[in-house]
Each structure stands twice: as C-alpha cells, then as structure tokens.
Short mmCIF file of C-alpha atoms in Angstrom, two decimals:
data_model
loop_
_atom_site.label_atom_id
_atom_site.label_comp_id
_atom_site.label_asym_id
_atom_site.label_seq_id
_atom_site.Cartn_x
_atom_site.Cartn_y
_atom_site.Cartn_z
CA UNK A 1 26.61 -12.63 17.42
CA UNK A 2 24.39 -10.05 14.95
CA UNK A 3 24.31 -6.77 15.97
CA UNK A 4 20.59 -7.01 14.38
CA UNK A 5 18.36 -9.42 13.09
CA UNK A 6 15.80 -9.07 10.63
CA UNK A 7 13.35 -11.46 10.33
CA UNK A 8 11.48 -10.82 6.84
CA UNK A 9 12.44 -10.41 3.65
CA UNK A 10 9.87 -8.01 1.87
CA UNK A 11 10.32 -4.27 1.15
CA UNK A 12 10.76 -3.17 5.31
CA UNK A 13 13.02 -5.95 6.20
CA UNK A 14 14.98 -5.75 3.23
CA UNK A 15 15.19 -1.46 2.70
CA UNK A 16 16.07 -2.17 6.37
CA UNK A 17 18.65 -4.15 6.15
CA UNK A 18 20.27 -2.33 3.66
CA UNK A 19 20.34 0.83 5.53
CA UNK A 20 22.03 -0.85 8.00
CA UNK A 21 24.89 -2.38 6.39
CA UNK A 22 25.71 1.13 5.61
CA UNK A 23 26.07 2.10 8.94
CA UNK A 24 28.63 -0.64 9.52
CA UNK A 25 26.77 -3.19 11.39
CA UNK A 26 26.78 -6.70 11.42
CA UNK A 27 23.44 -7.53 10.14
CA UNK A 28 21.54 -10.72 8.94
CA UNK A 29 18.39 -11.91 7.57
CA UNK A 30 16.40 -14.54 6.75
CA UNK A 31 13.10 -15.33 5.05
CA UNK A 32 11.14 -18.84 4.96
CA UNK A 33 10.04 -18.12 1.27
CA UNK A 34 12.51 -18.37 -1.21
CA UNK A 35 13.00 -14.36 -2.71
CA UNK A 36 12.80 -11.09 -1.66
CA UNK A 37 10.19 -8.65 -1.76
CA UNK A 38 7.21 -10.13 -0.58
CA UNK A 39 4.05 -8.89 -2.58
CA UNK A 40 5.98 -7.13 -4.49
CA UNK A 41 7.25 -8.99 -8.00
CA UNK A 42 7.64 -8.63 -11.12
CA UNK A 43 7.27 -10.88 -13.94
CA UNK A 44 8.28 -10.74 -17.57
CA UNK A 45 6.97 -12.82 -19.94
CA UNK A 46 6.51 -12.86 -23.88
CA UNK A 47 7.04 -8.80 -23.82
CA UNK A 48 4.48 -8.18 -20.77
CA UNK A 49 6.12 -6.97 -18.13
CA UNK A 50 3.59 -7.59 -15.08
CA UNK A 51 3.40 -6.99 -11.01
CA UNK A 52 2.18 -9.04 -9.24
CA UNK A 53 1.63 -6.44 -6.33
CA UNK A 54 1.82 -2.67 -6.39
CA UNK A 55 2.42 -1.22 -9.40
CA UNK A 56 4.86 2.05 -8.60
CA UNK A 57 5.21 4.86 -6.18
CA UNK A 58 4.20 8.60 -5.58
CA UNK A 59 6.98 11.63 -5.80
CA UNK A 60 4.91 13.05 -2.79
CA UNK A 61 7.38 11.55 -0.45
CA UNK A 62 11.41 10.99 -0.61
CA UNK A 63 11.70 8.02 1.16
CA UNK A 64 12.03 5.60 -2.07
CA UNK A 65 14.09 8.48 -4.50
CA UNK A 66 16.46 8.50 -1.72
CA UNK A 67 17.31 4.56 -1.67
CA UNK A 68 17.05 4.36 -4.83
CA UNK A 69 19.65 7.29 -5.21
CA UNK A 70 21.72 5.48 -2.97
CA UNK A 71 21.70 2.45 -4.64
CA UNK A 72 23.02 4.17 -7.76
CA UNK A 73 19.72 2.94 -10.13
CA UNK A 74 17.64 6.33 -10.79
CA UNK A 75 18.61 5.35 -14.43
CA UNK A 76 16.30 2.49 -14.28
CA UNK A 77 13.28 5.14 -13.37
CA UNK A 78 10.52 5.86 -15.18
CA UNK A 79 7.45 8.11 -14.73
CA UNK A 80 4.00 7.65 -15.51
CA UNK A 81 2.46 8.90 -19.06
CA UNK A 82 0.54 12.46 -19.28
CA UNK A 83 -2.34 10.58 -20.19
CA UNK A 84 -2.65 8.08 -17.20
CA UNK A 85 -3.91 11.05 -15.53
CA UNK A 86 -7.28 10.52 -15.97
CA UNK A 87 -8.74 8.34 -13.62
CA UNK A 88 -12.84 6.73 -13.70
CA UNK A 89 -15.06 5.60 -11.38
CA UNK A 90 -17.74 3.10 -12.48
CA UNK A 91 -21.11 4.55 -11.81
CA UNK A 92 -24.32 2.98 -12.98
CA UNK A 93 -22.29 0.46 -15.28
CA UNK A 94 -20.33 3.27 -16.94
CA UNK A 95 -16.99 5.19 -16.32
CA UNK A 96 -16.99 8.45 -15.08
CA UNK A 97 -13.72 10.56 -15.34
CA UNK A 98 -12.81 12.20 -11.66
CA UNK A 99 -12.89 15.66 -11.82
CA UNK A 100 -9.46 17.11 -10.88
CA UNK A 101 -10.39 20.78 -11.07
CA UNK A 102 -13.04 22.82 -9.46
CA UNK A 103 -15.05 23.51 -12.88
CA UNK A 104 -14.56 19.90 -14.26
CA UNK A 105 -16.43 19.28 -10.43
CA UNK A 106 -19.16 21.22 -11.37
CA UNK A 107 -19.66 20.03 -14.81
CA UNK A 108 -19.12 16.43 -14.06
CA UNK A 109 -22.39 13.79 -13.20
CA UNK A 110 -20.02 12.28 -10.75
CA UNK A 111 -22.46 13.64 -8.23
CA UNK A 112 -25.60 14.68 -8.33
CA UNK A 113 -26.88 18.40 -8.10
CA UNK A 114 -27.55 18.18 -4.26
CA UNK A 115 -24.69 16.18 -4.21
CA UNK A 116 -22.40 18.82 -5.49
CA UNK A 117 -24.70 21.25 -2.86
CA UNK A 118 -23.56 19.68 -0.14
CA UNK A 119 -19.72 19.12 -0.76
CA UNK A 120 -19.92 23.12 -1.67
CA UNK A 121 -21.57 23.07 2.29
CA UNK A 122 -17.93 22.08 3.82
CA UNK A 123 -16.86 25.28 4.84
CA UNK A 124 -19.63 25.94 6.76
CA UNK A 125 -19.04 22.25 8.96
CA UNK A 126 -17.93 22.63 12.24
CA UNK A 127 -15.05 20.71 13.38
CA UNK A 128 -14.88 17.81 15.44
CA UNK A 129 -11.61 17.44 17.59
CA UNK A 130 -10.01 14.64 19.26
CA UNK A 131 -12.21 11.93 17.91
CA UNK A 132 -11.12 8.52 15.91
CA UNK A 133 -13.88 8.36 13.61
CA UNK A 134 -14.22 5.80 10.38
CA UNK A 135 -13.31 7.23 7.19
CA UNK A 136 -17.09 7.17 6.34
CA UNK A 137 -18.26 8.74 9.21
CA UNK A 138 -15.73 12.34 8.70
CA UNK A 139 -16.52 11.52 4.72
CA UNK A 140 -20.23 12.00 5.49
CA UNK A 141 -19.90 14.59 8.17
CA UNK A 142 -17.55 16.86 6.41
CA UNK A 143 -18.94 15.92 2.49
CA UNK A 144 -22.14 14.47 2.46
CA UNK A 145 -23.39 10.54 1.95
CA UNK A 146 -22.74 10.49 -1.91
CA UNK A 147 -19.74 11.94 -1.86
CA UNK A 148 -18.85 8.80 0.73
CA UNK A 149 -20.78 5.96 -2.08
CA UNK A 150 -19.59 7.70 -5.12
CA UNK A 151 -15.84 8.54 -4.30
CA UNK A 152 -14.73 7.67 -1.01
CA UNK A 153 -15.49 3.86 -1.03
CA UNK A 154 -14.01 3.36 -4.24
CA UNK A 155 -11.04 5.23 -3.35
CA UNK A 156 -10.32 3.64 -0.11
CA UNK A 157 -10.98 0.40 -2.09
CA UNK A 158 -8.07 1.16 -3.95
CA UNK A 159 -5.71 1.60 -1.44
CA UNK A 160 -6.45 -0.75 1.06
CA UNK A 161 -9.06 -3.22 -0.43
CA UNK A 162 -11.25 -2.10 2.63
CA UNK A 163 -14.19 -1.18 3.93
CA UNK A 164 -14.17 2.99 4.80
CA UNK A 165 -16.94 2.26 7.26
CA UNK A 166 -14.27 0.54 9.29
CA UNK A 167 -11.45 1.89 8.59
CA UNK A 168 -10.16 4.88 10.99
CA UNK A 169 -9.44 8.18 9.22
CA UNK A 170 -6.27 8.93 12.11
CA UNK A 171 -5.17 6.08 11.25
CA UNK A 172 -5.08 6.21 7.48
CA UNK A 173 -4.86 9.66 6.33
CA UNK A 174 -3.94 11.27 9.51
CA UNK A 175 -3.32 14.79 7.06
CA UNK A 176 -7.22 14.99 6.64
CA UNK A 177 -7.94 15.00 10.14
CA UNK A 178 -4.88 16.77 10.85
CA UNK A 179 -6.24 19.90 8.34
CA UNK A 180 -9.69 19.90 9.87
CA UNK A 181 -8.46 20.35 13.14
CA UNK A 182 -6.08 22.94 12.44
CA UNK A 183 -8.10 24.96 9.54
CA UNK A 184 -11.36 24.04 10.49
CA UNK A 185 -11.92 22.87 7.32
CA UNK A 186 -10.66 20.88 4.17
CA UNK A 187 -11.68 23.57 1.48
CA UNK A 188 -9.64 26.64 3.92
CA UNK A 189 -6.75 24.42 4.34
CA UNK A 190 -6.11 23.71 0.64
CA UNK A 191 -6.92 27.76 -0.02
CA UNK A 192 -4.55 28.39 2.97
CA UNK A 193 -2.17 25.76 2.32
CA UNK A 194 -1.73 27.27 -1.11
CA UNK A 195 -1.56 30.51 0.07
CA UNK A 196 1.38 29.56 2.78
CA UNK A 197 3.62 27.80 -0.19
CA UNK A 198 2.91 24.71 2.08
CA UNK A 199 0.69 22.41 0.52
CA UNK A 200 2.51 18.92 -0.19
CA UNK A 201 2.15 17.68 -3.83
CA UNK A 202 4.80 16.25 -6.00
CA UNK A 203 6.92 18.54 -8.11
CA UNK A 204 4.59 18.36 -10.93
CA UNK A 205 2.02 19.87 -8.57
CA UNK A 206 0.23 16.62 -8.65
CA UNK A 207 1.90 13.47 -6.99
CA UNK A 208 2.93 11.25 -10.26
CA UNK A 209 3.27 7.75 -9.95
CA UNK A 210 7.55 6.21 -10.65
CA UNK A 211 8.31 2.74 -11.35
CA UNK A 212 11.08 1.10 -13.42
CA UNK A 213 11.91 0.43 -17.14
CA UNK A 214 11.25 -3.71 -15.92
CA UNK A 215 9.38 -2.96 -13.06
CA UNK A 216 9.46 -2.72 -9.27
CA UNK A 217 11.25 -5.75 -9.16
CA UNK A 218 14.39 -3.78 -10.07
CA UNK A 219 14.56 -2.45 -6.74
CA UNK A 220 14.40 -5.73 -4.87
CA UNK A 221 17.32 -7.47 -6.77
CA UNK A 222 19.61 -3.84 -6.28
CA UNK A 223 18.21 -4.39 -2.65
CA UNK A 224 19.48 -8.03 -2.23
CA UNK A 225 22.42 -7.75 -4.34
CA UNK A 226 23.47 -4.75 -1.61
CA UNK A 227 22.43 -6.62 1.30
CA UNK A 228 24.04 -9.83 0.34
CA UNK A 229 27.53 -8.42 -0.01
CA UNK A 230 27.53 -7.43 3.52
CA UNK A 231 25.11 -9.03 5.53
CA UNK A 232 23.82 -12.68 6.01
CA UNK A 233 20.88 -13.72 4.19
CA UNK A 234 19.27 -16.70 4.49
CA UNK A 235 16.70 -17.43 1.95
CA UNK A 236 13.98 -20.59 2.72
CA UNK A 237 14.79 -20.11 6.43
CA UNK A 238 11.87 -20.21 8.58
CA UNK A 239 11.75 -19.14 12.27
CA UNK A 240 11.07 -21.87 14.51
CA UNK A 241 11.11 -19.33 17.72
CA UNK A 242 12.84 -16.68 19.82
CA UNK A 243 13.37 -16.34 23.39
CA UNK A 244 14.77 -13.24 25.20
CA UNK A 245 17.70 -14.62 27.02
CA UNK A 246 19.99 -11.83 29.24
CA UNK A 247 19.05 -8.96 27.78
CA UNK A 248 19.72 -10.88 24.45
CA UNK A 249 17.99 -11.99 21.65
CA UNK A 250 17.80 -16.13 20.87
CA UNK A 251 16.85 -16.72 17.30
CA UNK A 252 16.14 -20.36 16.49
CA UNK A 253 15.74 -21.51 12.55
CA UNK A 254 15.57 -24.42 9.74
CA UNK A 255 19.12 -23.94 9.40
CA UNK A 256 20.38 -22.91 12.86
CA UNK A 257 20.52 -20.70 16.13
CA UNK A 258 21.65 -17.47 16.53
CA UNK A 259 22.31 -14.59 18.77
CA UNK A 260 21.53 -10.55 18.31
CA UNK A 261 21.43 -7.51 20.63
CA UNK A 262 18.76 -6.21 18.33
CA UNK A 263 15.70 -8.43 16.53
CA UNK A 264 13.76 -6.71 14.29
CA UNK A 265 10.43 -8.90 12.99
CA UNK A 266 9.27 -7.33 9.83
CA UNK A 267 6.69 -10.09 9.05
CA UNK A 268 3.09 -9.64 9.22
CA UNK A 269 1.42 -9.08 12.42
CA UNK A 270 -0.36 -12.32 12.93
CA UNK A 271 3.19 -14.12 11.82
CA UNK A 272 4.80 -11.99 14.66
CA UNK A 273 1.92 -12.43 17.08
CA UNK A 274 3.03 -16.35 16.44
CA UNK A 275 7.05 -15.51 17.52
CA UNK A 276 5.75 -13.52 20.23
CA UNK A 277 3.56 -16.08 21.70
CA UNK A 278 5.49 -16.05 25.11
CA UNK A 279 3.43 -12.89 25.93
CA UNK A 280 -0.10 -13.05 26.00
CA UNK A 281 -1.21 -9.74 25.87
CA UNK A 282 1.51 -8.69 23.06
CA UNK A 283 -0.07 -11.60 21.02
CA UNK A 284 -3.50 -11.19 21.34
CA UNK A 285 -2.88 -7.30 20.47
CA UNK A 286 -0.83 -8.19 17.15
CA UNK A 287 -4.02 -11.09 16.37
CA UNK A 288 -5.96 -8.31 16.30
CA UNK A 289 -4.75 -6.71 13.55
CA UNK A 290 -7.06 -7.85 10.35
CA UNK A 291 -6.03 -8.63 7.04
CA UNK A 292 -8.00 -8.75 3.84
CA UNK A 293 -7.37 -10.93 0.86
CA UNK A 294 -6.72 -10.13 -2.43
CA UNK A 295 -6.69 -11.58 -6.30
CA UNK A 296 -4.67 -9.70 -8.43
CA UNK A 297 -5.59 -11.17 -12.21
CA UNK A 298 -3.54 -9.60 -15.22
CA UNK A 299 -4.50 -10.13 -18.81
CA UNK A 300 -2.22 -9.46 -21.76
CA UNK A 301 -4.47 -9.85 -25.19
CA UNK A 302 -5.56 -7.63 -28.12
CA UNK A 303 -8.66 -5.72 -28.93
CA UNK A 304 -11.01 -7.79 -30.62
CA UNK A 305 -13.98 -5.71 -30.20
CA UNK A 306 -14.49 -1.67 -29.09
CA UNK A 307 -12.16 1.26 -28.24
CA UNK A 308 -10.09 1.27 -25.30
CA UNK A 309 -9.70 4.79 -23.42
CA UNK A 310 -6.75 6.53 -22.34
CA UNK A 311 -6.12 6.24 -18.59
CA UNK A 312 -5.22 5.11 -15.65
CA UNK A 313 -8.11 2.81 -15.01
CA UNK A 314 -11.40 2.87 -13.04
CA UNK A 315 -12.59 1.90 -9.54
CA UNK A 316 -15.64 0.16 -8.63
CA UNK A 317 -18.18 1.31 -5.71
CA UNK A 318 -19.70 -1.49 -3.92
CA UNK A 319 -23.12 -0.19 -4.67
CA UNK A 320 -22.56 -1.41 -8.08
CA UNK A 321 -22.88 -5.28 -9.56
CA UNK A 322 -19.48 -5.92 -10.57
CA UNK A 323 -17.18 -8.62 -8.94
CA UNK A 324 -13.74 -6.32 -9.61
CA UNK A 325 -12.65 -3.92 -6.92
CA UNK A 326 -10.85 -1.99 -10.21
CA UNK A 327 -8.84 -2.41 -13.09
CA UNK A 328 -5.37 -0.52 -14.00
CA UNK A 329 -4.69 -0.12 -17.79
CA UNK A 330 -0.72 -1.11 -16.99
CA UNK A 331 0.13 -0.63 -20.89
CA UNK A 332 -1.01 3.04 -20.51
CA UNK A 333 0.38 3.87 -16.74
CA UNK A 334 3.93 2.99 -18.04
CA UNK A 335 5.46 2.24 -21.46
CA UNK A 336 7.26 -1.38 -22.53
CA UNK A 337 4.58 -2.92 -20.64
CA UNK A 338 2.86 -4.85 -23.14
CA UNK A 339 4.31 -5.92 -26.99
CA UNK A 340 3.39 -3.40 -29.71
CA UNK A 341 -0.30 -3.29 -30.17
CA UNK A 342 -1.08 -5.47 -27.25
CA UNK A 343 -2.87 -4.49 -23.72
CA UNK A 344 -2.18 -5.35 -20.65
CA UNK A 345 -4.64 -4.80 -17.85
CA UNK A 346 -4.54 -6.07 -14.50
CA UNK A 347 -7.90 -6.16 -11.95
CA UNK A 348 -7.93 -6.30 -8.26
CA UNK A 349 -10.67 -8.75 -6.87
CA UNK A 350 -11.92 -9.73 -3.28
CA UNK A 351 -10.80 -7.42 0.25
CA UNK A 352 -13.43 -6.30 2.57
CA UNK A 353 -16.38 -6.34 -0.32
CA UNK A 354 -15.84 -9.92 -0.96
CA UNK A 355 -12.94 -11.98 0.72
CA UNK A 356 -14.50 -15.30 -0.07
CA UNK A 357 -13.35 -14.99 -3.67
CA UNK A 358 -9.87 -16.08 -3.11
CA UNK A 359 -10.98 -19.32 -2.42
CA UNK A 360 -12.76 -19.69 -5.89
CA UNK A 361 -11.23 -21.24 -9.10
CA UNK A 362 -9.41 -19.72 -11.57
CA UNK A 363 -12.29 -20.33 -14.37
CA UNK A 364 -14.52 -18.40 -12.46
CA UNK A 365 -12.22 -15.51 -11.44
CA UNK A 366 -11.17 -15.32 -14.79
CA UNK A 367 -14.60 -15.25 -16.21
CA UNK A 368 -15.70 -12.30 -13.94
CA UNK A 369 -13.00 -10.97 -15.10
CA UNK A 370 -14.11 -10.71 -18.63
CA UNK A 371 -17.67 -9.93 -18.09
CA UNK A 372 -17.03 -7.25 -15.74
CA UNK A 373 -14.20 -5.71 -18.59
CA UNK A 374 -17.23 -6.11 -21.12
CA UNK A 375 -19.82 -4.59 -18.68
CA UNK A 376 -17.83 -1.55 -18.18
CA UNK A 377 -15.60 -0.87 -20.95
CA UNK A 378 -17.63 -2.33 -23.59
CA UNK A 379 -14.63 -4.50 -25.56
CA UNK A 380 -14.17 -8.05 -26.21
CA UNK A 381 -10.41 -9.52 -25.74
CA UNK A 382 -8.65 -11.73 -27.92
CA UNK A 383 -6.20 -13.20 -24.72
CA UNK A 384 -3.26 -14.13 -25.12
CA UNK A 385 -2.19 -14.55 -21.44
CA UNK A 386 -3.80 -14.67 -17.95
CA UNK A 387 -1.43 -14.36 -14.29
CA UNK A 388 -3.72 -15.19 -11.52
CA UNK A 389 -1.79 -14.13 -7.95
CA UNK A 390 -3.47 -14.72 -4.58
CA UNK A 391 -2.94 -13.63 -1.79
CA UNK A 392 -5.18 -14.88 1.54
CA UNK A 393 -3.95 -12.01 3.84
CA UNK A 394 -3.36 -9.54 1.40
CA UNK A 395 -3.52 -5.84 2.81
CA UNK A 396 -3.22 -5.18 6.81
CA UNK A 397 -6.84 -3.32 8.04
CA UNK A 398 -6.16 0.11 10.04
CA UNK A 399 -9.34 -0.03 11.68
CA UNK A 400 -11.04 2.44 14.61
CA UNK A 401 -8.67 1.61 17.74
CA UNK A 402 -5.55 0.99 15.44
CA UNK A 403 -3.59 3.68 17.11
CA UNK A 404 -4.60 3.19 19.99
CA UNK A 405 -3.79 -0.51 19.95
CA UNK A 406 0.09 0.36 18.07
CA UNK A 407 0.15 2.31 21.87
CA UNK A 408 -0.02 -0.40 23.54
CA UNK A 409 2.21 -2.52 21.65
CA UNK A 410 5.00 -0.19 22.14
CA UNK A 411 4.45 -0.09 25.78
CA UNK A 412 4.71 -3.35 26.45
CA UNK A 413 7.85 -4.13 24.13
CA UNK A 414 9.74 -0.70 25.15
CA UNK A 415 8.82 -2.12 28.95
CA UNK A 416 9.53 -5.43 28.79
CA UNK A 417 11.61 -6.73 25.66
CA UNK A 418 14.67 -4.27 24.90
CA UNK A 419 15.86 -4.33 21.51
CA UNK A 420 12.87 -5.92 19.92
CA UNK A 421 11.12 -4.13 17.13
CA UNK A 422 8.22 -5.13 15.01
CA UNK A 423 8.51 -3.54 11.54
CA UNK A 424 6.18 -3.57 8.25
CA UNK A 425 3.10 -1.92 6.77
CA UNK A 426 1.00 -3.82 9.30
CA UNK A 427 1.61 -0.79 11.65
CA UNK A 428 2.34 2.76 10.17
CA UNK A 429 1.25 3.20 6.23
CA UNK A 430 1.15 0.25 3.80
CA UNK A 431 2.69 1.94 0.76
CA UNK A 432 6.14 1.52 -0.54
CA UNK A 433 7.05 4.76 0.71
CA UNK A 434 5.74 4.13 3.88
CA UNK A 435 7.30 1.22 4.56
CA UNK A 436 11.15 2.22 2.97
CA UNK A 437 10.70 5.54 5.53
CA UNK A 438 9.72 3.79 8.26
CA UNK A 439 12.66 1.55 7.44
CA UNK A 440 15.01 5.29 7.38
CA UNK A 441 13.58 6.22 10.91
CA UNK A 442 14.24 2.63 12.42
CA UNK A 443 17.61 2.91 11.06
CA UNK A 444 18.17 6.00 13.55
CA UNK A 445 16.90 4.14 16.44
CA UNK A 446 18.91 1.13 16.10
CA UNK A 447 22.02 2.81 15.74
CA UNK A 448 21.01 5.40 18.57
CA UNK A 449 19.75 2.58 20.78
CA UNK A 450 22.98 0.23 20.37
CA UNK A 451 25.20 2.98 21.56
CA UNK A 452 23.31 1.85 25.15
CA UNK A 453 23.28 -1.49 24.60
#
C-alpha cells in the first residue's frame, strides 16, 4: 500500500515525487519510457552540450531556485550571458532587434509609424471585463493589428508553438488581463506598478534565463537520484489501467498491481483521458485538450561564410516565408556549450503554423534548416553535427474555454473520485517553473488531504 502514486516521470511527476518523500510518505512511481524528465534532456556529445527540450528557466519565479536549493546543486547554476539579451524578430527576411526601452521603441522599424501611433493609443482603450478573449483579439484591441503580426505571433510562437488567434489570454498570461482589469490599462499598470515597488521582474530588473554548467539534465538525475533512495521507481513500466475500488486506488502495470490512497497522473492529458476512460465525460473533457507537435533540430558546425551576431536568437512571424518557428544561438545563451570556436544553434520547427512537418524526413528538415539560417542570417555552415528530436504532441494548447473546461474537470474528480489528481503542464502553465510550483502546491494538498483519508 502507497500512500501516493505517481504515474509519470517528467519534471511534475518527478519534482513531485520528490517533495513528497520529504514529507515522509511512502511514495512510488513509474514511467513506461525508460528515463526521467520527459522533454526535457540533455545530451553531450563531442564538446556540444545540447537540449533536446527547453533550454533554462526565468528568476521571475522561485519555484525551481527553491528545489534546486533543496537538492543541494545551486553550484551547478549558471546564468545567461549579458549579451544574450538582445533578442530579433525576422521581418521582411531580416532580423530586427526588440526594443527593450521606450526610446529604442521609437527609433526601432519594428513597427511602422502608425504602428507605433497606435500602441502609444493604449491608454486611451477602454477596458473590457470578464471576457475570455484570444490572445489576438486583447493584442489587437488593446495594441493595434501590427503590433499582433509583428510581435505577438512570434512571441506566442515561442512559448507555446501556437496559434495567438486561438489561444486564450486568461488562460496564458492571466497577469495581462489581470492588469487591464485592475489599472485599466497595460501602460498605467507598469507606471503604477513601478511606482507601488510591485512590479514582478527578476532581481536583475529583467527576468534572466538559469540553466546548468551540463545542462537541464542536471536537475533530473539530482531529481531521480533523491527520489530513488526513498521511493519506488519503476522505470519501462507502463499503466495497463486503474479502477477506484473502496475509496482506494487500483493501479495495474507491466510489472504488477498495486494499491494507493492517493494517485496522482502526471502524464499528458490525452494519456490520462486513456486511464480515465471509465468516465465518459472526464475523458472526453481531457481529449479535448490539443497538442501541437514540434521538431527541435540542433546544429553544431563552424562559420564558413558571414558574421554571426550576438544574441539570443530570433523568432519568425508566420507572415513571413520561412519554415523555422525560431532559432536560439545556444553557444551565446550559455557558455561550454559548443567546443572553442564552434556554434551551436538549435531551431524549433512545426506547432500550430505547420504540424505536418514532423512527419517529413530528416533531409528535408535539415535542409530548411539551412536555407532558412542562410535566408536570415546570411552565413554558410561548415556542420559538423545535426540532433533531430521529434516530438508528435509536443506543447499542450490553452485555448478559449481552457479554464473553463480545467472547472469542470475538477468538479467531477473532487465529486466523484477522492484522492485522484491529474498533474502536468497540460493544465496550469507549461514552463519549468510552472510545472515544479504546481508540483509545491500539490504537495500541500496531499499531505492536507491524507490527514482525512
């Protein structure tokens, strides 16, 4: 008998899992794949040191400082470089450097002149209140179409691979709708905010993004290595199914059956809608959760022709005629990445734009690739290596009706299936730090709920 069950081994079940061990309970967990950490990975090869997933994490939240505090490894930190602060978009087949101050704004061809007009028209928008709209539709209200085409889509595309005319803004960035509908507007909240002491940034003043000397992957083995002293982890163990037996929890496996008071599924949504399949309505709700797929390709080589610049990389607007979503100059964002005089740069292909891609070969994938580097940045590569990583449900889709839908998810398990709890970045953020405080706040409820159990 477990006193929980996790099923799923990536960043929520396992940050999970390890929270609870140090609360004293008796905890296992399996995975049908054979590591931890789900996207993310890290591999290092011939002096690259390459992800296959995410990349780091932002100091504008504790959630991962504070595990990785606890798991005595903030020696293995590292921060990004002063110059990975600039940041492009690719307009009209050329980068563009984002403007990060109010001058640079007006100075910048980012936007046009009426462009510019209308984001300086914000103020003066009145609020809407109450209302779940797409990320396009409050970038366009509040900011103006080509604000939405020029920075907004490329952004979003960054984060979530998706499509910010589907995507609800509640959902996502909550804070944005949150400061409209307290302030009235964006531009007074961030003068008012200021003002107050209470505008959230990192402690640089700008959120700065943290990874490790050998990259995230260093967190998932301290993770395991934790988890495994304490708990029971099961490793190429699939779940076959689970009943609900006596206010109980039956977990059948590849390897076995066992029994938990609490069972925690921290797989995707449409994995869980599978387990859950008992309850019609539960299911069809978790189906309806949409994923995008995604093709991360990285490519160590050295310059054969042109100048690189210094940055973090560049994002892509769909308006323009390039297969890449973006590309992320990894030898710049962190140091050791690459072997002395090498590059390393790793491109994001397919999501919402263009989720047939994953299906493609590697030739061609590989070949946009290279054009779409030569397009944009105007160098030829001498290659030395090439990681391809797919992944055919890639990034969970909060889409208009998401919340909504979460509420009726949690009515139906908190009515009808005690000690169940579905877990993961399918349902509240789908960062790292997301998902490791989610993982915190779980922990509380557990422990609070098995007191009554």
């Amino acid at each position: 008998m477990f006193d929980v069950f996790v099923v799923g081994a990536g960043i929520s079940g396992l940050s999970l899992a390890y929270l609870l061990t140090l609360r004293n309970l008796n905890v296992g967990i399996v995975d049908a794949s054979g590591s931890c950490g789900g996207k993310i990975g890290t591999l290092v090869e011939d002096g690259y040191v390459v992800e296959k997933g995410p990349n780091g994490f932002l100091d504008n939240k504790p959630y991962t400082f504070k595990i990785v505090e606890l798991l005595g490894i903030d020696d293995e930190l590292i921060s990004c470089s002063d110059s990975s602060k600039k940041r492009y978009i690719c307009l009209k087949g050329r980068l563009v450097e984002v403007p990060l101050k109010p001058l640079d704004f007006i100075r910048s061809p980012i936007l046009s002149p009426l462009g510019k007009l209308r984001v300086l028209l914000e103020p003066f928008i009145p609020p809407k209140y109450g209302v779940d709209e797409t990320i396009a539709e409050f970038g366009a209200r509040r900011l103006g179409n080509e604000f939405v085409e020029n920075l907004l889509d490329p952004m979003v595309t960054g984060v979530y691979a998706g499509d910010c005319y589907k995507l609800s803004l509640k959902a996502t960035f909550p804070v944005m709708k949150d400061l409209e509908e307290k302030y009235g507007s964006l531009f007074k909240a961030l003068i008012k905010r200021k003002r107050e002491g209470t505008l959230k940034t990192g402690p640089s003043g700008f959120s700065k993004l943290y990874s490790f000397k050998r990259g995230l992957a260093t967190l998932i083995d301290a993770l395991y290595d934790r988890v495994k002293e304490k708990a029971y982890v099961g490793l190429k163990e699939s779940v076959n199914g689970i009943a609900y037996e006596n206010s109980y929890w039956r977990v059948e496996t590849s390897r076995g059956s066992y029994r938990t008071k609490v069972l925690v599924l921290a797989v995707p949504s449409f994995v869980s809608a599978r387990l859950l399949s008992f309850d019609e309505d539960l299911r069809s709700l978790l189906d309806g959760i949409n994923y995008v797929p995604i093709v991360v390709v990285a490519i160590g080589a050295s310059l054969k022709e042109g100048n690189m610049r210094d940055g973090f990389g560049f994002l892509v607007p769909r308006k323009e005629d390039l297969t890449i979503l973006g590309c992320l100059f990894d030898y710049q964002i962190f140091e050791n990445r690459a072997p002395e005089g090498k590059l390393l740069l790793r491109m994001m292909l397919g999501g919402a734009r263009n989720p047939g891609i994953v299906d493609l070969d590697n030739e061609f994938i590989y070949g946009s690739c290279l054009y779409d580097l030569e397009k944009t940045l105007g160098i030829l590569l001498d290659v030395d290596k090439v990681w391809i990583f797919r992944y055919e449900r890639g990034i969970p889709q909060y889409e208009l009706g998401h919340i909504d839908r979460l509420k009726k998810i949690e009515e139906i398990v908190s009515r009808s299936y005690r000690g169940l709890y579905l877990h993961g970045n399918a349902y509240y953020g789908v960062g790292m730090n997301d998902c490791i405080g989610n993982s915190f706040i779980l922990t509380d409820r557990i422990v609070e709920g098995l007191g009554g159990i």
